[in-house]
Each structure stands twice: as C-alpha cells, then as structure tokens.
Amino acid sequence: MIIPTEIIQQKRNGGSLSSVQLREFIRQYVAGNIPDYQMSALLMAIFFRGLDADELVTLVRTMRDSGKVLHLSDITGFKIDKHSTGGVGDKISLILAPLLACLGIIVPMISGRGLGHTGGTLDKLESIPGLQTRISLTKFKRILREVGFVIAGQTDEIVPADRRIYALRDATATVESLPLVVSSILSKKLAEDLDGLILDVKTGTGAFFPKQEDAIQLASRLIAVGEDFGIRVRALLTRMDQPVGVKVGNWLEVCETVACLQGKGPTDTMFEVYALALLALRAAGFTDDSSELLSQLKQAISSGAAMERFLLYVRLIGGDIQVIENTARCPLPPAIPIIAVKSGFVTELNAYQIGIASALAGAGRQRAEDSIDPVAGIHLHAKIGVVVQEGEVLAEIYTHKRNTNEICKLVSKAFSISAEKLPLDKIIIGEVTRNSELKPFNELV
Amino acid sequence: MIIPTEIIQQKRNGGSLSSVQLREFIRQYVAGNIPDYQMSALLMAIFFRGLDADELVTLVRTMRDSGKVLHLSDITGFKIDKHSTGGVGDKISLILAPLLACLGIIVPMISGRGLGHTGGTLDKLESIPGLQTRISLTKFKRILREVGFVIAGQTDEIVPADRRIYALRDATATVESLPLVVSSILSKKLAEDLDGLILDVKTGTGAFFPKQEDAIQLASRLIAVGEDFGIRVRALLTRMDQPVGVKVGNWLEVCETVACLQGKGPTDTMFEVYALALLALRAAGFTDDSSELLSQLKQAISSGAAMERFLLYVRLIGGDIQVIENTARCPLPPAIPIIAVKSGFVTELNAYQIGIASALAGAGRQRAEDSIDPVAGIHLHAKIGVVVQEGEVLAEIYTHKRNTNEICKLVSKAFSISAEKLPLDKIIIGEVTRNSELKPFNELV
C-alpha cells in the first residue's frame, strides 16, 4: 500500500521516488483510487523538481503498460515512427510515411490532434472527405501490412494513462515539464512496438520549446529513455521560426502534401523530409552512402510510387481519393489578401503568429472539444529571404469567419520587411546526441 | 472572467497575481466552479513560489470573507485571542483565557482539533463529560458576554474557504507553506472581530516548524499581515523541545489545567501563561509595570477567580463541573510505567516522540475522521534537567490499546539520560518583531 501524500511530499522535497511508489501512484490514479487533485499536486511538484533517469523510465513504462500494446512481430520489416514536437504548417509526416514505406520501412504512426497554435496530423487527414482516423487495431494492422504505413488516432485502448494525465496537465498548467513531455511522447510511441523512432525537435518562435537549449535537452532525454527501452532513436533539431512550406491549415496542408508527393513541393519542406528520411534509413541499418539513398528517395517521388502509397492509404481508411487526385475540386472560401506595405526583404515570418491566425481563421482549436473548419487556413506567398514589392500579396487568408480584422492584423504583423538582407538560417540546425551534443547535419549539402 | 490555468501558470512561473485574480480564484473554488485539481496545482505552485505581501493580504481577506464574520462591537472591552502554532501538552489556552477574562480582557476563541502528534484545544475540552464545543454564534456571544471568554469550534458558517483548502492541503502535501499557514491562521482569527492577537510560535522537535528561523519567519509574517488588517499582534517564540507541563492527552491536560488554575501547576506552564498574559495586557494598553501586572495575574489565580470563570464557562457550554471540581472522579485505565534504565540527568525529552506515543495511545488521530479516547495519554514524572535514579518511574502511559509495545518504546526512547548535566534552555526564547528581529523577553526574570 502506498500513501499518496507521502509520495507527493517526497517529490516536493526534491527526493527520488522508488519504482514501486511511482508505478503504484500512476496505476491507482488510472484505476480511480487516487483523485485528480493528488495527481495534479504531484505533477506540479514534478514540474519544479523534475524526474531522474530511473523515475522517468518507470513513468514511461507504467504509462505504456496502462493499456493495450501493439504486437507487430508478424509484420516483417524494420518498424519506425517519426515524431515532431509540433509546429506550424508541419505536414512532414504525411509525406515522410509513404516515402519510407516505398523503401521497405514499416511505419505504424499513431498521431494526435492540434491544440493552440499548432496543427495536428489527424485534423489534416480528416479534412479529406470521408476519412476517419479512429480505427480498430485490426484495421490498423491490415492497412499497415497492405500499404507499409498507417497513420491513425490513438484509441481508448492505447495508453489511457497518458490521455487522462495529459488532460489534467492541460488544466493545471503542468504541460511544459520536460520529463512529463518525454513520458507523454514515449509512452505512446513505445506502445507501437517500434524498432526505431525519428524525432523532429523544433525550436524557435513557433515551437513548443522556443529556446534551443530546452529543445536539445528534450531531444537528448527522449533519445536516452527511448534507447533504454531498446529502440534506436535519432533526433534532428530543426528551426520553427517560420512555418514549414507555404500552406498552413488542414486541407491546405493536404494540398501541399500532394504537391510534395508529386515532386512539386517547396524546397524547405522537401529538404526536411529527405533529412528525416535519411536518419530513418540509417537507423534501420541502410549502409549505402547518402547520395545513393537520396537518389532512391527522389526516385520514389518522381516515379509516383510514394503518391500511389498515399492514395492507397487514403482509400483504405475511407477517404475520397478523387479530391486528392484533383485538389481543385474542393471549394475554398474567398481569399483575403494581405498586402506588403513596403518593399524590401522579408526578414521575419513569425510562425507563432501565423499559427494563432490560422487557428482563429477556423483551422485550430482553443479547447480539445472545439470543432474545426477543414478548409480554413493561410497561404503564404512570401517567406524569409524573399524580396517583395510594396502592394504585392504576402499571404492569403481562407476563412468562413465573419470578423477577420484580428486575423488579418496578426498575419500582417507576422511579416517583417527590411531594406537590409539578413543571413538566411538553415532549417536544419543539426543532429542531437544522447549526451546533448549538437552534430552538424551535412548529408544533404 | 478569470482563466484558472493562466493564473496557475503565472504563479508557477514566479509572477505575482493581481488581487482580482487571486480573489476570484478562491471565490470560484468555494463556489464549486473551480475543481479541486486546479486548486491543488495552485497550492503546490504557491508552495514553491510563495506569495508577496499584497497577495497574502488578498488571500487572507478573501478567505475571511468567504463566510460569516463575528460582530462583537456590542460587547465592550479589548478583544484578544491567542493562537499557538501547536505543540505537545499545550494546554495554555485553557488557562490563559479565564485568566485574561479576570483582568477585563474579552477573549473570543475559535479553536481547532489535534492532528498528527499535536493535540487540539477542542479535543481537550470535549474530554469533559457533556461538553459540546459546536455551538451557535448566538450561544457563542452569550457565553462571551457572561464569562468574558469563550472557547468553541469553528462552525460551518465561519471561513468555509479555510476548511476546504485545509483539507485539500492535507491531502496534497501542501501544508508546510508559510503563506498558506499564515492565511489559514489569520483568516480565522480576523473573522473573530479582534482588537489584538497573541501568538505563541513554537520551535523545536515537537513544533510544526522545528527550525528557529522558519518559526521567526512565520511569526513576523503573521504580525505584518495582522497589523495590515488593523489589529495589534504580539508574538512570543517558545521552545517546544519537550512537552509543556507534565501531562499529555486530553483529559489529563484538563486535569493539569485545573491544577494550574488552583495555583498548583508546573512552573514551566505557568511561566508561559504569565508571559503570554503580559503580552496580551500590553497589547490591550495596560501601562502598569510588569511586576504590578504579574501580581494582579497571580491574584486572579490565588483568589480562585480564574477557576471560577473556567467553571462557569464549562457549565454554560454543557460540561459536567463536578468532575472538574474533583478530577479524581474520572476513572483512568491502569497506568503502564516506563522505568529509567540508568541514573543521571534527563538531557532530552523529545516532544515529537511523546506526541506520537500519546496519539498512538488513543489521544490523537491520524486522519480527521478518526475518533479519540479522552482519557488516553502520558503523565511525565521527569523533565529535562531533573536527576533520575535507575529503576525510577520516568512516565506513566494511560491507554485502552491492547498492544502497547510501540507506545512504550517511543516514550522510553524519548528520554535521554546522561551523567553530565547540560545547561537548561529557557522555555521563552524571545519576542519576535514585525521585522523578524528577536527581542529578549525578560519581564518575568
């Protein structure tokens, strides 16, 4: 028998919890024997005191084992998932998953929804008419076996502890805690029976952890704990100062995904896709040199193989593939243009403000129960480093909202235009190691 | 409209809350619109970040105003209460209140119950057959007017916010927070419509804040906030290394109270009673010199006036005064003696261990809903500084419990006996000022 107040007090005083204490606290909470108010006190104590390596492994394992765990051993192949810490315009997963599947990697991907200024992969997929990401485990495995990848929502059966704890953290201002973020990410990923995990850890204005040192800490702890569970983890540190690609919003990002899969995607987006793909292939044991792997990846795009996989997946999960094959069939609301008030170089394009503007336009939600408008969003016509002329269209807003003043103001303010050109930061900062080192990533240069 | 998570986050990040934020959070909590789990997260954030002076005043005021507030303006006289931070064998209130009433001070005292190793004034009083401390406000005022003092329990009408928050703190390991302790004490005291408040702030092994610097901090914050509300606050720092007096346990302490009121009390207990009484008289504006006041206090004891007031109070509140007039009429369980295993000076008599032993014997409770045995307790036959011989009785345990091994072991271990005599610490360390200074208190030397 554990005494909850003793455990809270021990953590509050900076002590370490034994694996029995922490495990039983979580289990009793999930079983309904420990009330929310004791869990929230423990979460706040963890916010201030942290968790050591052993505590974190115990927390991750207990959360993972709170529900069903996938068993994919009957599907042959190296199983890998990619996780992004969340950003604006981040449709990388939708492109990366079919691409990796073309090279024989098995990608079982359980994704989440957007909250606040960041979008969610499931919301993007569900902007495709008919598509339903809430599927059974049986269907999940059937699609995975047939297509080589699957993207679906978390069912009630998988990691129920995380769902309950995450909702409580959201209501008690304990979201931004490194060990709690790590446990939430890894408990879900480890329930997928993976061999490897690729992390896209974002930093900058639009990232969950804007400061680079915090993002590096997060990456290195994810690697350390993941590897303690016996999977191969690689982490790329990428810049989220401006949105990824040129489209932000659910259906708009599906359109951009289709463009990427057709070989017509923006350079920054494809650069990031290829970088993460290379990390995944190396983790899976591919030993060819980078240029050889890169040409295989490009071949999967140019041959239409990746697009074909994507269409097969959409069809099997209930989506209308006709609108995918011809995205113009999906009507958008009238565009509201945002005009450059002066000429010069775009020196800033604040991802956070664009994310908030897109959410306000209808693409995001403030609360988990809010509904979203699939076609709302923002199309960016200029990005950092580009020259614009006064009167030129910087962006177009798609929304069904009546009052668009604040949205327009936010998008307009997100752009900084200057006479002087600033040096352009690379989207990929480097690869983070288990020991918080930052290795240059030059594979694509 | 306030957003609870924003308020929690602001405090978590070390910011100050506006009076509107803090007040509305508490009000909405008491009204049931903010759930326990958000309050417990805020309490834990306050544990780590503290509260500044303005926040603390807002918290105290909001808690005080969460229920009914006494209006005693129709009772003439300076109204004073005394609060002890809690100790072992602390029956001072029961002696001090009738004594001060004899000198014309009005003492409206709302007391609490014991928890853990410390006793509670209400539990002590209710060991008197028939006595019921749960009375209406009307009866409270009637007794106060007639006797000059009254000691009663907190009703549901007074400071409901404190009752709810205290229960939550107890369950979430947020009891030991200086601002939360201050708000809990002062909100209740300020609801009594006082002119002055005397604090007996304990330090040492048996105290709630064992470290002297923590106790001083508590005292000075209580003075500062209390004075901001316009009442005169005086604080004495006293030692709680060994129990007060020689009896610990509810009925046993009533017996010792009666002995004190009959002029036959232990020196340490009366010393503390007189010191606190002098502080109270000075706060009330008595300008006579100390020796004159002291002789008036001693006269109130020797004349039987204080005892008479006590008996009148007991009668009015429903207690059987025959057992008070002849305490031997109340049968005790057979005494279990604890024997000195060697000869020497008593150099330590651990108040905490005696408190726990007394609680285990049946005098205390582990949880608020536990019932207690009124006659259980410990009679100490030796205190620090006394010479004892091997084989002499150090203490007697009164209990109806079957298994007394652990209780005996605790009481035995609470005594340290040494060949060398240590210098004796004075029970009164000094008077604490608003600025955390410690002034010598030499009035009785």
mmCIF file of N, CA and C in Angstrom, chain A residues 5 8-9 12-13 36-38 40-42 44-45 47-49 168 170-176, chain B residues 5 8-9 12-13 36-38 40-42 44-45 47-49 168 170-176:
data_model
loop_
_atom_site.group_PDB
_atom_site.id
_atom_site.type_symbol
_atom_site.label_atom_id
_atom_site.label_comp_id
_atom_site.label_asym_id
_atom_site.label_seq_id
_atom_site.Cartn_x
_atom_site.Cartn_y
_atom_site.Cartn_z
ATOM 1 N N THR A 5 -0.037 11.088 -0.161
ATOM 2 C CA THR A 5 0.537 12.356 0.339
ATOM 3 C C THR A 5 2.027 12.212 0.619
ATOM 4 N N ILE A 8 3.779 12.522 -2.729
ATOM 5 C CA ILE A 8 3.790 13.915 -3.198
ATOM 6 C C ILE A 8 4.826 14.716 -2.405
ATOM 7 N N GLN A 9 4.821 14.524 -1.083
ATOM 8 C CA GLN A 9 5.737 15.276 -0.215
ATOM 9 C C GLN A 9 7.199 14.944 -0.536
ATOM 10 N N ARG A 12 8.033 16.673 -3.705
ATOM 11 C CA ARG A 12 8.029 18.102 -3.398
ATOM 12 C C ARG A 12 9.340 18.514 -2.715
ATOM 13 N N ASN A 13 9.853 17.642 -1.857
ATOM 14 C CA ASN A 13 11.089 17.957 -1.137
ATOM 15 C C ASN A 13 12.342 17.638 -1.939
ATOM 16 N N ASP A 36 -7.945 13.197 -8.862
ATOM 17 C CA ASP A 36 -7.257 14.168 -9.721
ATOM 18 C C ASP A 36 -6.435 15.167 -8.907
ATOM 19 N N TYR A 37 -6.971 15.608 -7.749
ATOM 20 C CA TYR A 37 -6.272 16.675 -7.033
ATOM 21 C C TYR A 37 -4.940 16.221 -6.465
ATOM 22 N N GLN A 38 -4.810 14.932 -6.176
ATOM 23 C CA GLN A 38 -3.500 14.458 -5.711
ATOM 24 C C GLN A 38 -2.544 14.300 -6.893
ATOM 25 N N SER A 40 -2.613 16.103 -9.629
ATOM 26 C CA SER A 40 -2.185 17.423 -10.104
ATOM 27 C C SER A 40 -1.140 18.023 -9.161
ATOM 28 N N ALA A 41 -1.243 17.735 -7.865
ATOM 29 C CA ALA A 41 -0.211 18.206 -6.921
ATOM 30 C C ALA A 41 1.122 17.526 -7.227
ATOM 31 N N LEU A 42 1.078 16.222 -7.531
ATOM 32 C CA LEU A 42 2.321 15.522 -7.880
ATOM 33 C C LEU A 42 2.900 16.074 -9.179
ATOM 34 N N MET A 44 2.614 19.071 -10.403
ATOM 35 C CA MET A 44 3.231 20.378 -10.172
ATOM 36 C C MET A 44 4.566 20.205 -9.417
ATOM 37 N N ALA A 45 4.622 19.267 -8.490
ATOM 38 C CA ALA A 45 5.886 19.006 -7.790
ATOM 39 C C ALA A 45 6.938 18.508 -8.789
ATOM 40 N N PHE A 47 6.957 19.258 -11.963
ATOM 41 C CA PHE A 47 7.332 20.441 -12.743
ATOM 42 C C PHE A 47 8.526 21.139 -12.089
ATOM 43 N N PHE A 48 8.485 21.287 -10.761
ATOM 44 C CA PHE A 48 9.551 22.023 -10.067
ATOM 45 C C PHE A 48 10.781 21.156 -9.784
ATOM 46 N N ARG A 49 10.584 19.883 -9.487
ATOM 47 C CA ARG A 49 11.704 19.047 -9.044
ATOM 48 C C ARG A 49 12.269 18.120 -10.103
ATOM 49 N N LEU A 168 -5.312 16.453 -17.605
ATOM 50 C CA LEU A 168 -5.115 17.095 -16.302
ATOM 51 C C LEU A 168 -3.993 18.130 -16.370
ATOM 52 N N ASP A 170 -3.096 19.799 -18.952
ATOM 53 C CA ASP A 170 -3.602 20.932 -19.716
ATOM 54 C C ASP A 170 -4.417 21.868 -18.824
ATOM 55 N N ALA A 171 -5.112 21.311 -17.850
ATOM 56 C CA ALA A 171 -5.983 22.112 -16.983
ATOM 57 C C ALA A 171 -5.252 22.665 -15.767
ATOM 58 N N THR A 172 -4.009 22.235 -15.537
ATOM 59 C CA THR A 172 -3.323 22.626 -14.305
ATOM 60 C C THR A 172 -1.969 23.277 -14.569
ATOM 61 N N ALA A 173 -1.746 23.743 -15.809
ATOM 62 C CA ALA A 173 -0.505 24.448 -16.156
ATOM 63 C C ALA A 173 0.738 23.620 -15.840
ATOM 64 N N THR A 174 0.676 22.325 -16.155
ATOM 65 C CA THR A 174 1.862 21.486 -15.977
ATOM 66 C C THR A 174 2.246 20.810 -17.292
ATOM 67 N N VAL A 175 1.916 21.491 -18.405
ATOM 68 C CA VAL A 175 2.258 20.923 -19.715
ATOM 69 C C VAL A 175 3.762 21.048 -19.967
ATOM 70 N N GLU A 176 4.333 22.221 -19.691
ATOM 71 C CA GLU A 176 5.724 22.493 -20.065
ATOM 72 C C GLU A 176 6.725 21.922 -19.069
ATOM 73 N N THR B 5 -6.179 28.213 -15.535
ATOM 74 C CA THR B 5 -4.850 27.722 -15.923
ATOM 75 C C THR B 5 -3.853 28.866 -16.080
ATOM 76 N N ILE B 8 -2.690 29.744 -12.577
ATOM 77 C CA ILE B 8 -1.759 28.731 -12.058
ATOM 78 C C ILE B 8 -0.391 28.912 -12.723
ATOM 79 N N GLN B 9 -0.423 29.086 -14.055
ATOM 80 C CA GLN B 9 0.831 29.223 -14.800
ATOM 81 C C GLN B 9 1.614 30.458 -14.368
ATOM 82 N N ARG B 12 3.138 29.686 -11.083
ATOM 83 C CA ARG B 12 4.162 28.665 -11.341
ATOM 84 C C ARG B 12 5.441 29.308 -11.875
ATOM 85 N N ASN B 13 5.282 30.326 -12.717
ATOM 86 C CA ASN B 13 6.456 30.970 -13.309
ATOM 87 C C ASN B 13 7.045 32.046 -12.413
ATOM 88 N N ASP B 36 -11.119 20.891 -7.489
ATOM 89 C CA ASP B 36 -10.030 20.631 -6.549
ATOM 90 C C ASP B 36 -8.679 20.512 -7.249
ATOM 91 N N TYR B 37 -8.665 19.860 -8.438
ATOM 92 C CA TYR B 37 -7.359 19.607 -9.051
ATOM 93 C C TYR B 37 -6.673 20.885 -9.505
ATOM 94 N N GLN B 38 -7.462 21.910 -9.841
ATOM 95 C CA GLN B 38 -6.803 23.173 -10.195
ATOM 96 C C GLN B 38 -6.352 23.907 -8.936
ATOM 97 N N SER B 40 -5.387 22.472 -6.164
ATOM 98 C CA SER B 40 -4.208 21.805 -5.606
ATOM 99 C C SER B 40 -2.957 22.136 -6.421
ATOM 100 N N ALA B 41 -3.126 22.319 -7.733
ATOM 101 C CA ALA B 41 -1.975 22.731 -8.554
ATOM 102 C C ALA B 41 -1.524 24.134 -8.157
ATOM 103 N N LEU B 42 -2.480 25.030 -7.911
ATOM 104 C CA LEU B 42 -2.111 26.387 -7.477
ATOM 105 C C LEU B 42 -1.435 26.352 -6.103
ATOM 106 N N MET B 44 0.336 23.954 -4.816
ATOM 107 C CA MET B 44 1.705 23.455 -4.940
ATOM 108 C C MET B 44 2.603 24.521 -5.574
ATOM 109 N N ALA B 45 2.065 25.268 -6.524
ATOM 110 C CA ALA B 45 2.851 26.362 -7.114
ATOM 111 C C ALA B 45 3.161 27.414 -6.046
ATOM 112 N N PHE B 47 3.420 26.770 -2.872
ATOM 113 C CA PHE B 47 4.440 26.159 -2.007
ATOM 114 C C PHE B 47 5.837 26.512 -2.528
ATOM 115 N N PHE B 48 6.034 26.430 -3.838
ATOM 116 C CA PHE B 48 7.365 26.663 -4.404
ATOM 117 C C PHE B 48 7.669 28.148 -4.608
ATOM 118 N N ARG B 49 6.667 28.942 -4.968
ATOM 119 C CA ARG B 49 6.924 30.334 -5.349
ATOM 120 C C ARG B 49 6.577 31.345 -4.272
ATOM 121 N N LEU B 168 -7.780 20.059 1.552
ATOM 122 C CA LEU B 168 -7.078 19.779 0.298
ATOM 123 C C LEU B 168 -5.561 19.815 0.503
ATOM 124 N N ASP B 170 -3.982 19.140 3.214
ATOM 125 C CA ASP B 170 -3.630 17.950 3.969
ATOM 126 C C ASP B 170 -3.472 16.750 3.038
ATOM 127 N N ALA B 171 -4.276 16.694 1.987
ATOM 128 C CA ALA B 171 -4.270 15.547 1.080
ATOM 129 C C ALA B 171 -3.260 15.698 -0.050
ATOM 130 N N THR B 172 -2.639 16.885 -0.169
ATOM 131 C CA THR B 172 -1.774 17.112 -1.327
ATOM 132 C C THR B 172 -0.372 17.578 -0.923
ATOM 133 N N ALA B 173 -0.007 17.361 0.345
ATOM 134 C CA ALA B 173 1.345 17.699 0.827
ATOM 135 C C ALA B 173 1.680 19.169 0.596
ATOM 136 N N THR B 174 0.703 20.041 0.852
ATOM 137 C CA THR B 174 0.978 21.474 0.748
ATOM 138 C C THR B 174 0.668 22.176 2.075
ATOM 139 N N VAL B 175 0.801 21.425 3.169
ATOM 140 C CA VAL B 175 0.541 22.023 4.488
ATOM 141 C C VAL B 175 1.671 22.970 4.875
ATOM 142 N N GLU B 176 2.923 22.534 4.697
ATOM 143 C CA GLU B 176 4.069 23.295 5.202
ATOM 144 C C GLU B 176 4.481 24.441 4.271
#
